[in-house]
Structures are given as C-alpha cells and as structure tokens.
PDB file of N, CA and C and ligand atoms in Angstrom:
ATOM      1  N   MET A   1     113.980 127.448  83.405  1.00 64.00           N
ATOM      2  CA  MET A   1     113.420 126.092  83.334  1.00 64.00           C
ATOM      3  C   MET A   1     112.606 125.806  84.599  1.00 64.00           C
ATOM      4  N   GLU A   2     111.513 125.116  84.435  1.00 80.00           N
ATOM      5  CA  GLU A   2     110.646 124.798  85.566  1.00 80.00           C
ATOM      6  C   GLU A   2     111.258 123.692  86.427  1.00 80.00           C
ATOM      7  N   GLU A   3     110.954 123.745  87.723  1.00 84.00           N
ATOM      8  CA  GLU A   3     111.414 122.676  88.614  1.00 84.00           C
ATOM      9  C   GLU A   3     110.954 121.308  88.133  1.00 84.00           C
ATOM     10  N   SER A   4     109.722 121.256  87.639  1.00 86.00           N
ATOM     11  CA  SER A   4     109.185 119.953  87.225  1.00 86.00           C
ATOM     12  C   SER A   4     109.965 119.397  86.038  1.00 86.00           C
ATOM     13  N   SER A   5     110.427 120.280  85.147  1.00 84.00           N
ATOM     14  CA  SER A   5     111.224 119.813  84.009  1.00 84.00           C
ATOM     15  C   SER A   5     112.566 119.287  84.469  1.00 84.00           C
ATOM     16  N   ILE A   6     113.120 119.954  85.482  1.00 84.00           N
ATOM     17  CA  ILE A   6     114.412 119.504  85.999  1.00 84.00           C
ATOM     18  C   ILE A   6     114.258 118.145  86.668  1.00 84.00           C
ATOM     19  N   LYS A   7     113.199 118.024  87.460  1.00 88.00           N
ATOM     20  CA  LYS A   7     112.953 116.722  88.106  1.00 88.00           C
ATOM     21  C   LYS A   7     112.764 115.632  87.060  1.00 88.00           C
ATOM     22  N   LYS A   8     112.030 115.980  86.014  1.00 87.00           N
ATOM     23  CA  LYS A   8     111.775 115.004  84.964  1.00 87.00           C
ATOM     24  C   LYS A   8     113.093 114.570  84.327  1.00 87.00           C
ATOM     25  N   PHE A   9     113.945 115.561  84.088  1.00 84.00           N
ATOM     26  CA  PHE A   9     115.251 115.245  83.518  1.00 84.00           C
ATOM     27  C   PHE A   9     116.025 114.306  84.440  1.00 84.00           C
ATOM     28  N   LEU A  10     115.947 114.584  85.745  1.00 86.00           N
ATOM     29  CA  LEU A  10     116.740 113.803  86.691  1.00 86.00           C
ATOM     30  C   LEU A  10     116.257 112.358  86.811  1.00 86.00           C
ATOM     31  N   THR A  11     115.013 112.116  86.445  1.00 90.00           N
ATOM     32  CA  THR A  11     114.549 110.730  86.484  1.00 90.00           C
ATOM     33  C   THR A  11     115.209 109.900  85.390  1.00 90.00           C
ATOM     34  N   SER A  12     115.889 110.557  84.459  1.00 88.00           N
ATOM     35  CA  SER A  12     116.626 109.806  83.433  1.00 88.00           C
ATOM     36  C   SER A  12     118.018 109.409  83.932  1.00 88.00           C
ATOM     37  N   ILE A  13     118.350 109.881  85.132  1.00 85.00           N
ATOM     38  CA  ILE A  13     119.665 109.576  85.698  1.00 85.00           C
ATOM     39  C   ILE A  13     119.557 108.361  86.599  1.00 85.00           C
ATOM     40  N   LYS A  14     120.620 107.566  86.590  1.00 86.00           N
ATOM     41  CA  LYS A  14     120.627 106.380  87.446  1.00 86.00           C
ATOM     42  C   LYS A  14     121.386 106.654  88.734  1.00 86.00           C
ATOM     43  N   CYS A  15     120.900 106.026  89.791  1.00 86.00           N
ATOM     44  CA  CYS A  15     121.586 106.087  91.078  1.00 86.00           C
ATOM     45  C   CYS A  15     123.001 105.553  90.915  1.00 86.00           C
ATOM     46  N   SER A  16     123.971 106.308  91.442  1.00 80.00           N
ATOM     47  CA  SER A  16     125.352 105.857  91.283  1.00 80.00           C
ATOM     48  C   SER A  16     125.659 104.694  92.215  1.00 80.00           C
ATOM     49  N   GLY A  17     124.793 104.491  93.206  1.00 84.00           N
ATOM     50  CA  GLY A  17     125.007 103.373  94.119  1.00 84.00           C
ATOM     51  C   GLY A  17     124.507 102.049  93.571  1.00 84.00           C
ATOM     52  N   CYS A  18     123.316 102.040  93.005  1.00 92.00           N
ATOM     53  CA  CYS A  18     122.711 100.759  92.625  1.00 92.00           C
ATOM     54  C   CYS A  18     122.235 100.719  91.175  1.00 92.00           C
ATOM     55  N   GLY A  19     122.282 101.835  90.465  1.00 91.00           N
ATOM     56  CA  GLY A  19     121.922 101.815  89.055  1.00 91.00           C
ATOM     57  C   GLY A  19     120.439 101.965  88.780  1.00 91.00           C
ATOM     58  N   GLN A  20     119.652 102.123  89.834  1.00 92.00           N
ATOM     59  CA  GLN A  20     118.212 102.318  89.697  1.00 92.00           C
ATOM     60  C   GLN A  20     117.928 103.762  89.274  1.00 92.00           C
ATOM     61  N   HIS A  21     116.928 103.958  88.432  1.00 92.00           N
ATOM     62  CA  HIS A  21     116.557 105.326  88.073  1.00 92.00           C
ATOM     63  C   HIS A  21     115.904 106.028  89.260  1.00 92.00           C
ATOM     64  N   TYR A  22     116.179 107.308  89.394  1.00 91.00           N
ATOM     65  CA  TYR A  22     115.514 108.097  90.425  1.00 91.00           C
ATOM     66  C   TYR A  22     114.058 108.331  90.044  1.00 91.00           C
ATOM     67  N   GLU A  23     113.231 108.536  91.065  1.00 92.00           N
ATOM     68  CA  GLU A  23     111.823 108.857  90.822  1.00 92.00           C
ATOM     69  C   GLU A  23     111.593 110.316  91.214  1.00 92.00           C
ATOM     70  N   SER A  24     110.723 110.984  90.465  1.00 90.00           N
ATOM     71  CA  SER A  24     110.552 112.426  90.691  1.00 90.00           C
ATOM     72  C   SER A  24     110.071 112.718  92.111  1.00 90.00           C
ATOM     73  N   GLY A  25     109.319 111.787  92.704  1.00 93.00           N
ATOM     74  CA  GLY A  25     108.847 111.978  94.071  1.00 93.00           C
ATOM     75  C   GLY A  25     109.967 111.965  95.099  1.00 93.00           C
ATOM     76  N   ASN A  26     111.131 111.471  94.704  1.00 93.00           N
ATOM     77  CA  ASN A  26     112.270 111.395  95.626  1.00 93.00           C
ATOM     78  C   ASN A  26     113.313 112.458  95.342  1.00 93.00           C
ATOM     79  N   ILE A  27     112.936 113.426  94.542  1.00 92.00           N
ATOM     80  CA  ILE A  27     113.870 114.498  94.191  1.00 92.00           C
ATOM     81  C   ILE A  27     113.388 115.799  94.820  1.00 92.00           C
ATOM     82  N   ASP A  28     114.242 116.429  95.599  1.00 90.00           N
ATOM     83  CA  ASP A  28     113.905 117.721  96.201  1.00 90.00           C
ATOM     84  C   ASP A  28     114.815 118.793  95.635  1.00 90.00           C
ATOM     85  N   VAL A  29     114.218 119.890  95.264  1.00 90.00           N
ATOM     86  CA  VAL A  29     115.015 121.035  94.835  1.00 90.00           C
ATOM     87  C   VAL A  29     115.410 121.820  96.085  1.00 90.00           C
ATOM     88  N   LEU A  30     116.700 121.908  96.350  1.00 85.00           N
ATOM     89  CA  LEU A  30     117.179 122.641  97.528  1.00 85.00           C
ATOM     90  C   LEU A  30     117.226 124.135  97.247  1.00 85.00           C
ATOM     91  N   GLY A  31     117.491 124.457  96.010  1.00 85.00           N
ATOM     92  CA  GLY A  31     117.569 125.866  95.650  1.00 85.00           C
ATOM     93  C   GLY A  31     118.449 126.036  94.436  1.00 85.00           C
ATOM     94  N   HIS A  32     118.486 127.251  93.947  1.00 83.00           N
ATOM     95  CA  HIS A  32     119.390 127.504  92.829  1.00 83.00           C
ATOM     96  C   HIS A  32     119.911 128.923  92.879  1.00 83.00           C
ATOM     97  N   ARG A  33     121.082 129.087  92.322  1.00 79.00           N
ATOM     98  CA  ARG A  33     121.693 130.406  92.191  1.00 79.00           C
ATOM     99  C   ARG A  33     121.944 130.592  90.713  1.00 79.00           C
ATOM    100  N   GLU A  34     121.190 131.499  90.111  1.00 80.00           N
ATOM    101  CA  GLU A  34     121.249 131.651  88.669  1.00 80.00           C
ATOM    102  C   GLU A  34     121.007 130.281  88.031  1.00 80.00           C
ATOM    103  N   ASP A  35     121.891 129.811  87.186  1.00 81.00           N
ATOM    104  CA  ASP A  35     121.588 128.532  86.537  1.00 81.00           C
ATOM    105  C   ASP A  35     122.284 127.337  87.179  1.00 81.00           C
ATOM    106  N   LEU A  36     122.728 127.510  88.398  1.00 83.00           N
ATOM    107  CA  LEU A  36     123.320 126.402  89.138  1.00 83.00           C
ATOM    108  C   LEU A  36     122.290 125.885  90.141  1.00 83.00           C
ATOM    109  N   TRP A  37     121.853 124.657  89.957  1.00 85.00           N
ATOM    110  CA  TRP A  37     120.778 124.094  90.790  1.00 85.00           C
ATOM    111  C   TRP A  37     121.326 123.029  91.715  1.00 85.00           C
ATOM    112  N   PHE A  38     120.800 123.019  92.925  1.00 85.00           N
ATOM    113  CA  PHE A  38     121.185 122.013  93.922  1.00 85.00           C
ATOM    114  C   PHE A  38     119.963 121.191  94.265  1.00 85.00           C
ATOM    115  N   LEU A  39     120.082 119.900  94.113  1.00 87.00           N
ATOM    116  CA  LEU A  39     118.949 119.018  94.373  1.00 87.00           C
ATOM    117  C   LEU A  39     119.396 117.867  95.260  1.00 87.00           C
ATOM    118  N   SER A  40     118.435 117.374  96.023  1.00 87.00           N
ATOM    119  CA  SER A  40     118.694 116.219  96.858  1.00 87.00           C
ATOM    120  C   SER A  40     117.848 115.070  96.326  1.00 87.00           C
ATOM    121  N   VAL A  41     118.453 113.926  96.150  1.00 89.00           N
ATOM    122  CA  VAL A  41     117.683 112.762  95.706  1.00 89.00           C
ATOM    123  C   VAL A  41     117.838 111.634  96.711  1.00 89.00           C
ATOM    124  N   PHE A  42     116.764 110.898  96.879  1.00 90.00           N
ATOM    125  CA  PHE A  42     116.790 109.731  97.753  1.00 90.00           C
ATOM    126  C   PHE A  42     116.512 108.512  96.892  1.00 90.00           C
ATOM    127  N   CYS A  43     117.378 107.519  96.980  1.00 91.00           N
ATOM    128  CA  CYS A  43     117.164 106.297  96.222  1.00 91.00           C
ATOM    129  C   CYS A  43     116.470 105.291  97.121  1.00 91.00           C
ATOM    130  N   PRO A  44     115.207 104.939  96.804  1.00 90.00           N
ATOM    131  CA  PRO A  44     114.478 104.014  97.673  1.00 90.00           C
ATOM    132  C   PRO A  44     115.059 102.611  97.613  1.00 90.00           C
ATOM    133  N   SER A  45     115.785 102.310  96.568  1.00 92.00           N
ATOM    134  CA  SER A  45     116.240 100.945  96.440  1.00 92.00           C
ATOM    135  C   SER A  45     117.517 100.670  97.231  1.00 92.00           C
ATOM    136  N   CYS A  46     118.451 101.620  97.280  1.00 91.00           N
ATOM    137  CA  CYS A  46     119.616 101.394  98.156  1.00 91.00           C
ATOM    138  C   CYS A  46     119.608 102.331  99.357  1.00 91.00           C
ATOM    139  N   ARG A  47     118.534 103.113  99.516  1.00 89.00           N
ATOM    140  CA  ARG A  47     118.321 103.979 100.671  1.00 89.00           C
ATOM    141  C   ARG A  47     119.479 104.943 100.894  1.00 89.00           C
ATOM    142  N   ALA A  48     120.043 105.432  99.823  1.00 86.00           N
ATOM    143  CA  ALA A  48     121.105 106.421  99.921  1.00 86.00           C
ATOM    144  C   ALA A  48     120.557 107.761  99.457  1.00 86.00           C
ATOM    145  N   ARG A  49     121.112 108.818 100.028  1.00 84.00           N
ATOM    146  CA  ARG A  49     120.719 110.151  99.620  1.00 84.00           C
ATOM    147  C   ARG A  49     121.921 110.835  98.991  1.00 84.00           C
ATOM    148  N   TYR A  50     121.682 111.502  97.879  1.00 83.00           N
ATOM    149  CA  TYR A  50     122.774 112.156  97.168  1.00 83.00           C
ATOM    150  C   TYR A  50     122.425 113.595  96.873  1.00 83.00           C
ATOM    151  N   LEU A  51     123.447 114.384  96.780  1.00 82.00           N
ATOM    152  CA  LEU A  51     123.282 115.751  96.283  1.00 82.00           C
ATOM    153  C   LEU A  51     123.561 115.757  94.787  1.00 82.00           C
ATOM    154  N   ILE A  52     122.714 116.444  94.069  1.00 84.00           N
ATOM    155  CA  ILE A  52     122.958 116.639  92.642  1.00 84.00           C
ATOM    156  C   ILE A  52     123.166 118.121  92.403  1.00 84.00           C
ATOM    157  N   VAL A  53     124.227 118.435  91.735  1.00 83.00           N
ATOM    158  CA  VAL A  53     124.465 119.805  91.295  1.00 83.00           C
ATOM    159  C   VAL A  53     124.294 119.802  89.784  1.00 83.00           C
ATOM    160  N   ALA A  54     123.404 120.642  89.293  1.00 84.00           N
ATOM    161  CA  ALA A  54     123.143 120.665  87.861  1.00 84.00           C
ATOM    162  C   ALA A  54     123.296 122.090  87.342  1.00 84.00           C
ATOM    163  N   VAL A  55     123.922 122.197  86.215  1.00 82.00           N
ATOM    164  CA  VAL A  55     123.996 123.486  85.540  1.00 82.00           C
ATOM    165  C   VAL A  55     122.864 123.507  84.521  1.00 82.00           C
ATOM    166  N   VAL A  56     121.922 124.425  84.730  1.00 82.00           N
ATOM    167  CA  VAL A  56     120.687 124.429  83.959  1.00 82.00           C
ATOM    168  C   VAL A  56     120.532 125.776  83.263  1.00 82.00           C
ATOM    169  N   THR A  57     120.273 125.746  81.992  1.00 79.00           N
ATOM    170  CA  THR A  57     119.926 126.990  81.298  1.00 79.00           C
ATOM    171  C   THR A  57     118.456 126.919  80.903  1.00 79.00           C
ATOM    172  N   ARG A  58     117.988 127.911  80.208  1.00 75.00           N
ATOM    173  CA  ARG A  58     116.561 127.984  79.918  1.00 75.00           C
ATOM    174  C   ARG A  58     116.056 126.744  79.177  1.00 75.00           C
ATOM    175  N   GLU A  59     116.856 126.228  78.292  1.00 73.00           N
ATOM    176  CA  GLU A  59     116.366 125.122  77.457  1.00 73.00           C
ATOM    177  C   GLU A  59     116.842 123.768  77.930  1.00 73.00           C
ATOM    178  N   LYS A  60     117.870 123.722  78.742  1.00 74.00           N
ATOM    179  CA  LYS A  60     118.593 122.477  78.812  1.00 74.00           C
ATOM    180  C   LYS A  60     119.348 122.321  80.128  1.00 74.00           C
ATOM    181  N   VAL A  61     119.462 121.092  80.600  1.00 68.00           N
ATOM    182  CA  VAL A  61     120.367 120.779  81.703  1.00 68.00           C
ATOM    183  C   VAL A  61     121.714 120.433  81.088  1.00 68.00           C
ATOM    184  N   TRP A  62     122.734 121.182  81.432  1.00 68.00           N
ATOM    185  CA  TRP A  62     124.027 121.013  80.780  1.00 68.00           C
ATOM    186  C   TRP A  62     124.898 119.981  81.441  1.00 68.00           C
ATOM    187  N   GLU A  63     124.833 119.946  82.735  1.00 68.00           N
ATOM    188  CA  GLU A  63     125.799 119.114  83.424  1.00 68.00           C
ATOM    189  C   GLU A  63     125.210 118.686  84.753  1.00 68.00           C
ATOM    190  N   VAL A  64     125.396 117.456  85.107  1.00 71.00           N
ATOM    191  CA  VAL A  64     124.887 116.964  86.373  1.00 71.00           C
ATOM    192  C   VAL A  64     126.010 116.252  87.094  1.00 71.00           C
ATOM    193  N   ILE A  65     126.155 116.588  88.353  1.00 65.00           N
ATOM    194  CA  ILE A  65     127.197 115.965  89.158  1.00 65.00           C
ATOM    195  C   ILE A  65     126.521 115.357  90.382  1.00 65.00           C
ATOM    196  N   THR A  66     126.761 114.099  90.627  1.00 60.00           N
ATOM    197  CA  THR A  66     126.118 113.449  91.766  1.00 60.00           C
ATOM    198  C   THR A  66     127.182 112.942  92.729  1.00 60.00           C
ATOM    199  N   ASP A  67     126.763 112.103  93.634  1.00 61.00           N
ATOM    200  CA  ASP A  67     127.714 111.326  94.439  1.00 61.00           C
ATOM    201  C   ASP A  67     128.046 111.878  95.808  1.00 61.00           C
ATOM    202  N   LEU A  68     127.413 112.945  96.226  1.00 60.00           N
ATOM    203  CA  LEU A  68     127.638 113.362  97.601  1.00 60.00           C
ATOM    204  C   LEU A  68     126.795 112.498  98.529  1.00 60.00           C
ATOM    205  N   THR A  69     127.380 112.069  99.611  1.00 60.00           N
ATOM    206  CA  THR A  69     126.616 111.323 100.598  1.00 60.00           C
ATOM    207  C   THR A  69     125.809 112.288 101.468  1.00 60.00           C
ATOM    208  N   GLU A  70     124.967 111.730 102.302  1.00 59.00           N
ATOM    209  CA  GLU A  70     124.117 112.563 103.145  1.00 59.00           C
ATOM    210  C   GLU A  70     124.938 113.445 104.085  1.00 59.00           C
ATOM    211  N   ALA A  71     125.996 112.892 104.657  1.00 61.00           N
ATOM    212  CA  ALA A  71     126.842 113.665 105.568  1.00 61.00           C
ATOM    213  C   ALA A  71     127.480 114.835 104.835  1.00 61.00           C
ATOM    214  N   GLU A  72     127.930 114.565 103.625  1.00 61.00           N
ATOM    215  CA  GLU A  72     128.531 115.628 102.834  1.00 61.00           C
ATOM    216  C   GLU A  72     127.490 116.667 102.457  1.00 61.00           C
ATOM    217  N   LEU A  73     126.283 116.172 102.205  1.00 55.00           N
ATOM    218  CA  LEU A  73     125.190 117.066 101.850  1.00 55.00           C
ATOM    219  C   LEU A  73     124.913 118.062 102.974  1.00 55.00           C
ATOM    220  N   ASP A  74     124.955 117.579 104.212  1.00 63.00           N
ATOM    221  CA  ASP A  74     124.727 118.471 105.346  1.00 63.00           C
ATOM    222  C   ASP A  74     125.725 119.618 105.359  1.00 63.00           C
ATOM    223  N   LYS A  75     126.982 119.292 105.073  1.00 61.00           N
ATOM    224  CA  LYS A  75     128.008 120.327 105.036  1.00 61.00           C
ATOM    225  C   LYS A  75     127.691 121.355 103.957  1.00 61.00           C
ATOM    226  N   PHE A  76     127.033 120.876 102.923  1.00 57.00           N
ATOM    227  CA  PHE A  76     126.830 121.694 101.743  1.00 57.00           C
ATOM    228  C   PHE A  76     125.621 122.615 101.872  1.00 57.00           C
ATOM    229  N   ARG A  77     124.796 122.421 102.894  1.00 56.00           N
ATOM    230  CA  ARG A  77     123.547 123.166 102.980  1.00 56.00           C
ATOM    231  C   ARG A  77     123.760 124.663 103.125  1.00 56.00           C
ATOM    232  N   GLY A  78     124.927 125.059 103.590  1.00 55.00           N
ATOM    233  CA  GLY A  78     125.236 126.475 103.712  1.00 55.00           C
ATOM    234  C   GLY A  78     125.310 127.185 102.378  1.00 55.00           C
ATOM    235  N   VAL A  79     125.081 126.450 101.302  1.00 53.00           N
ATOM    236  CA  VAL A  79     125.169 127.015  99.968  1.00 53.00           C
ATOM    237  C   VAL A  79     124.209 128.187  99.769  1.00 53.00           C
ATOM    238  N   GLY A  80     123.157 128.253 100.610  1.00 51.00           N
ATOM    239  CA  GLY A  80     122.207 129.352 100.512  1.00 51.00           C
ATOM    240  C   GLY A  80     122.850 130.708 100.754  1.00 51.00           C
ATOM    241  N   THR A  81     124.014 130.699 101.339  1.00 50.00           N
ATOM    242  CA  THR A  81     124.666 131.969 101.660  1.00 50.00           C
ATOM    243  C   THR A  81     125.723 132.370 100.638  1.00 50.00           C
ATOM    244  N   VAL A  82     125.834 131.615  99.558  1.00 50.00           N
ATOM    245  CA  VAL A  82     126.889 131.965  98.602  1.00 50.00           C
ATOM    246  C   VAL A  82     126.603 133.307  97.932  1.00 50.00           C
ATOM    247  N   THR A  83     127.654 133.969  97.595  1.00 54.00           N
ATOM    248  CA  THR A  83     127.519 135.250  96.899  1.00 54.00           C
ATOM    249  C   THR A  83     127.581 135.021  95.390  1.00 54.00           C
ATOM    250  N   ALA A  84     127.248 136.039  94.652  1.00 56.00           N
ATOM    251  CA  ALA A  84     127.302 135.944  93.191  1.00 56.00           C
ATOM    252  C   ALA A  84     128.709 135.603  92.721  1.00 56.00           C
ATOM    253  N   ASP A  85     129.700 136.181  93.366  1.00 60.00           N
ATOM    254  CA  ASP A  85     131.083 135.888  92.990  1.00 60.00           C
ATOM    255  C   ASP A  85     131.406 134.418  93.146  1.00 60.00           C
ATOM    256  N   GLU A  86     130.916 133.858  94.240  1.00 61.00           N
ATOM    257  CA  GLU A  86     131.179 132.440  94.481  1.00 61.00           C
ATOM    258  C   GLU A  86     130.513 131.572  93.440  1.00 61.00           C
ATOM    259  N   VAL A  87     129.335 132.024  92.974  1.00 59.00           N
ATOM    260  CA  VAL A  87     128.643 131.263  91.939  1.00 59.00           C
ATOM    261  C   VAL A  87     129.456 131.275  90.652  1.00 59.00           C
ATOM    262  N   VAL A  88     129.991 132.426  90.326  1.00 61.00           N
ATOM    263  CA  VAL A  88     130.841 132.519  89.135  1.00 61.00           C
ATOM    264  C   VAL A  88     132.050 131.607  89.295  1.00 61.00           C
ATOM    265  N   ASP A  89     132.653 131.630  90.476  1.00 66.00           N
ATOM    266  CA  ASP A  89     133.764 130.725  90.771  1.00 66.00           C
ATOM    267  C   ASP A  89     133.348 129.284  90.569  1.00 66.00           C
ATOM    268  N   MET A  90     132.195 128.957  91.131  1.00 65.00           N
ATOM    269  CA  MET A  90     131.683 127.595  91.072  1.00 65.00           C
ATOM    270  C   MET A  90     131.487 127.169  89.628  1.00 65.00           C
ATOM    271  N   HIS A  91     130.977 128.089  88.845  1.00 65.00           N
ATOM    272  CA  HIS A  91     130.748 127.800  87.434  1.00 65.00           C
ATOM    273  C   HIS A  91     132.025 127.382  86.723  1.00 65.00           C
ATOM    274  N   SER A  92     133.040 128.197  86.892  1.00 67.00           N
ATOM    275  CA  SER A  92     134.297 127.859  86.219  1.00 67.00           C
ATOM    276  C   SER A  92     134.893 126.615  86.846  1.00 67.00           C
ATOM    277  N   PHE A  93     134.662 126.461  88.139  1.00 65.00           N
ATOM    278  CA  PHE A  93     135.147 125.253  88.807  1.00 65.00           C
ATOM    279  C   PHE A  93     134.487 124.006  88.229  1.00 65.00           C
ATOM    280  N   LEU A  94     133.167 124.075  88.059  1.00 66.00           N
ATOM    281  CA  LEU A  94     132.439 122.909  87.565  1.00 66.00           C
ATOM    282  C   LEU A  94     132.848 122.559  86.141  1.00 66.00           C
ATOM    283  N   LYS A  95     133.185 123.580  85.385  1.00 66.00           N
ATOM    284  CA  LYS A  95     133.597 123.330  84.003  1.00 66.00           C
ATOM    285  C   LYS A  95     134.828 122.443  83.944  1.00 66.00           C
ATOM    286  N   SER A  96     135.690 122.586  84.962  1.00 65.00           N
ATOM    287  CA  SER A  96     136.912 121.788  84.952  1.00 65.00           C
ATOM    288  C   SER A  96     136.873 120.717  86.043  1.00 65.00           C
ATOM    289  N   PHE A  97     135.679 120.454  86.540  1.00 62.00           N
ATOM    290  CA  PHE A  97     135.526 119.525  87.660  1.00 62.00           C
ATOM    291  C   PHE A  97     136.026 118.129  87.311  1.00 62.00           C
ATOM    292  N   ASP A  98     136.824 117.561  88.201  1.00 60.00           N
ATOM    293  CA  ASP A  98     137.398 116.246  87.913  1.00 60.00           C
ATOM    294  C   ASP A  98     136.775 115.130  88.743  1.00 60.00           C
ATOM    295  N   GLY A  99     135.696 115.441  89.447  1.00 58.00           N
ATOM    296  CA  GLY A  99     135.007 114.399  90.199  1.00 58.00           C
ATOM    297  C   GLY A  99     135.419 114.316  91.655  1.00 58.00           C
ATOM    298  N   ASP A 100     136.371 115.134  92.058  1.00 57.00           N
ATOM    299  CA  ASP A 100     136.822 115.081  93.439  1.00 57.00           C
ATOM    300  C   ASP A 100     136.008 116.036  94.309  1.00 57.00           C
ATOM    301  N   PHE A 101     134.916 115.526  94.860  1.00 55.00           N
ATOM    302  CA  PHE A 101     134.017 116.395  95.607  1.00 55.00           C
ATOM    303  C   PHE A 101     134.597 116.776  96.966  1.00 55.00           C
ATOM    304  N   SER A 102     135.459 115.958  97.519  1.00 57.00           N
ATOM    305  CA  SER A 102     136.011 116.294  98.827  1.00 57.00           C
ATOM    306  C   SER A 102     136.820 117.581  98.731  1.00 57.00           C
ATOM    307  N   ARG A 103     137.459 117.764  97.590  1.00 56.00           N
ATOM    308  CA  ARG A 103     138.219 118.989  97.384  1.00 56.00           C
ATOM    309  C   ARG A 103     137.273 120.193  97.343  1.00 56.00           C
ATOM    310  N   LEU A 104     136.130 119.994  96.662  1.00 52.00           N
ATOM    311  CA  LEU A 104     135.135 121.059  96.583  1.00 52.00           C
ATOM    312  C   LEU A 104     134.651 121.433  97.983  1.00 52.00           C
ATOM    313  N   LEU A 105     134.368 120.422  98.799  1.00 53.00           N
ATOM    314  CA  LEU A 105     133.829 120.676 100.131  1.00 53.00           C
ATOM    315  C   LEU A 105     134.869 121.363 101.010  1.00 53.00           C
ATOM    316  N   ASP A 106     136.106 120.949 100.897  1.00 56.00           N
ATOM    317  CA  ASP A 106     137.159 121.612 101.661  1.00 56.00           C
ATOM    318  C   ASP A 106     137.206 123.084 101.307  1.00 56.00           C
ATOM    319  N   ARG A 107     137.091 123.328 100.032  1.00 50.00           N
ATOM    320  CA  ARG A 107     137.137 124.684  99.517  1.00 50.00           C
ATOM    321  C   ARG A 107     135.990 125.523 100.076  1.00 50.00           C
ATOM    322  N   LYS A 108     134.780 124.946 100.110  1.00 49.00           N
ATOM    323  CA  LYS A 108     133.631 125.689 100.583  1.00 49.00           C
ATOM    324  C   LYS A 108     133.690 125.979 102.086  1.00 49.00           C
ATOM    325  N   GLN A 109     134.468 125.188 102.804  1.00 43.00           N
ATOM    326  CA  GLN A 109     134.500 125.362 104.259  1.00 43.00           C
ATOM    327  C   GLN A 109     135.456 126.446 104.691  1.00 43.00           C
ATOM    328  N   VAL A 110     136.317 126.871 103.825  1.00 42.00           N
ATOM    329  CA  VAL A 110     137.320 127.872 104.185  1.00 42.00           C
ATOM    330  C   VAL A 110     136.631 129.174 104.562  1.00 42.00           C
TER     331      VAL A 110
HETATM  332 ZN1   ZN B 201     120.378 103.389  94.632  1.00 65.04          ZN
END
C-alpha cells in the first residue's frame, strides 16, 4: 500500500484528545516493518502528537492503535532496530492488544 493511501485512511480517524479529524499534512510516516506501520500525527487543534501503529496489508488497513503521547513516542523511536522476530511478536501482541500501551513500552525497553 502506498504511503499516500495510508495517510488518506488516517484522515478518517479522529484525534483521541479532541475528536478532530487528522489532516494528511500532519501525518508523518516513521517507517514500517513488513505490514506494521508506525506513524506520527500532530493534531493542530489540541496541539498533541500521537503515535499511530497500523497493521496494513496490500489492500487494507486492518488495525489502528493511537494514543501514545509525544514523550512515549520518543521512547518508541528505537523501533527502527527491531528484528523480524520482534515484528512477529508484535503482530501477535497487537492481535490481543488490550489498549495498555505502557505495558508495551515497558516490554520494548527490556
Ligand atoms: Zn486533537
């Protein structure tokens, strides 16, 4: 899937802070590992920055998880060093993800 299609999809998502839709100009693709994409969005209306993790296949965005704050996002930037095994782990993790991102971050820091 093209980055532009992913950004377009993300503009259909509302900011979890204020409910405003994101704009494609405020969405940055940080990178992806296979079909797991990491994006940063900035909400101009409440001036918050969030990390979005999306599971994307060729045709479709399957799952989007938001809600990381900027500080948490900084911790997460090391994601560029993940191995294929970790991506597989992440995949199964996301499938059963319960919304507790602090647990995810603790896990990544080990
Ligand atoms: Zn907002």
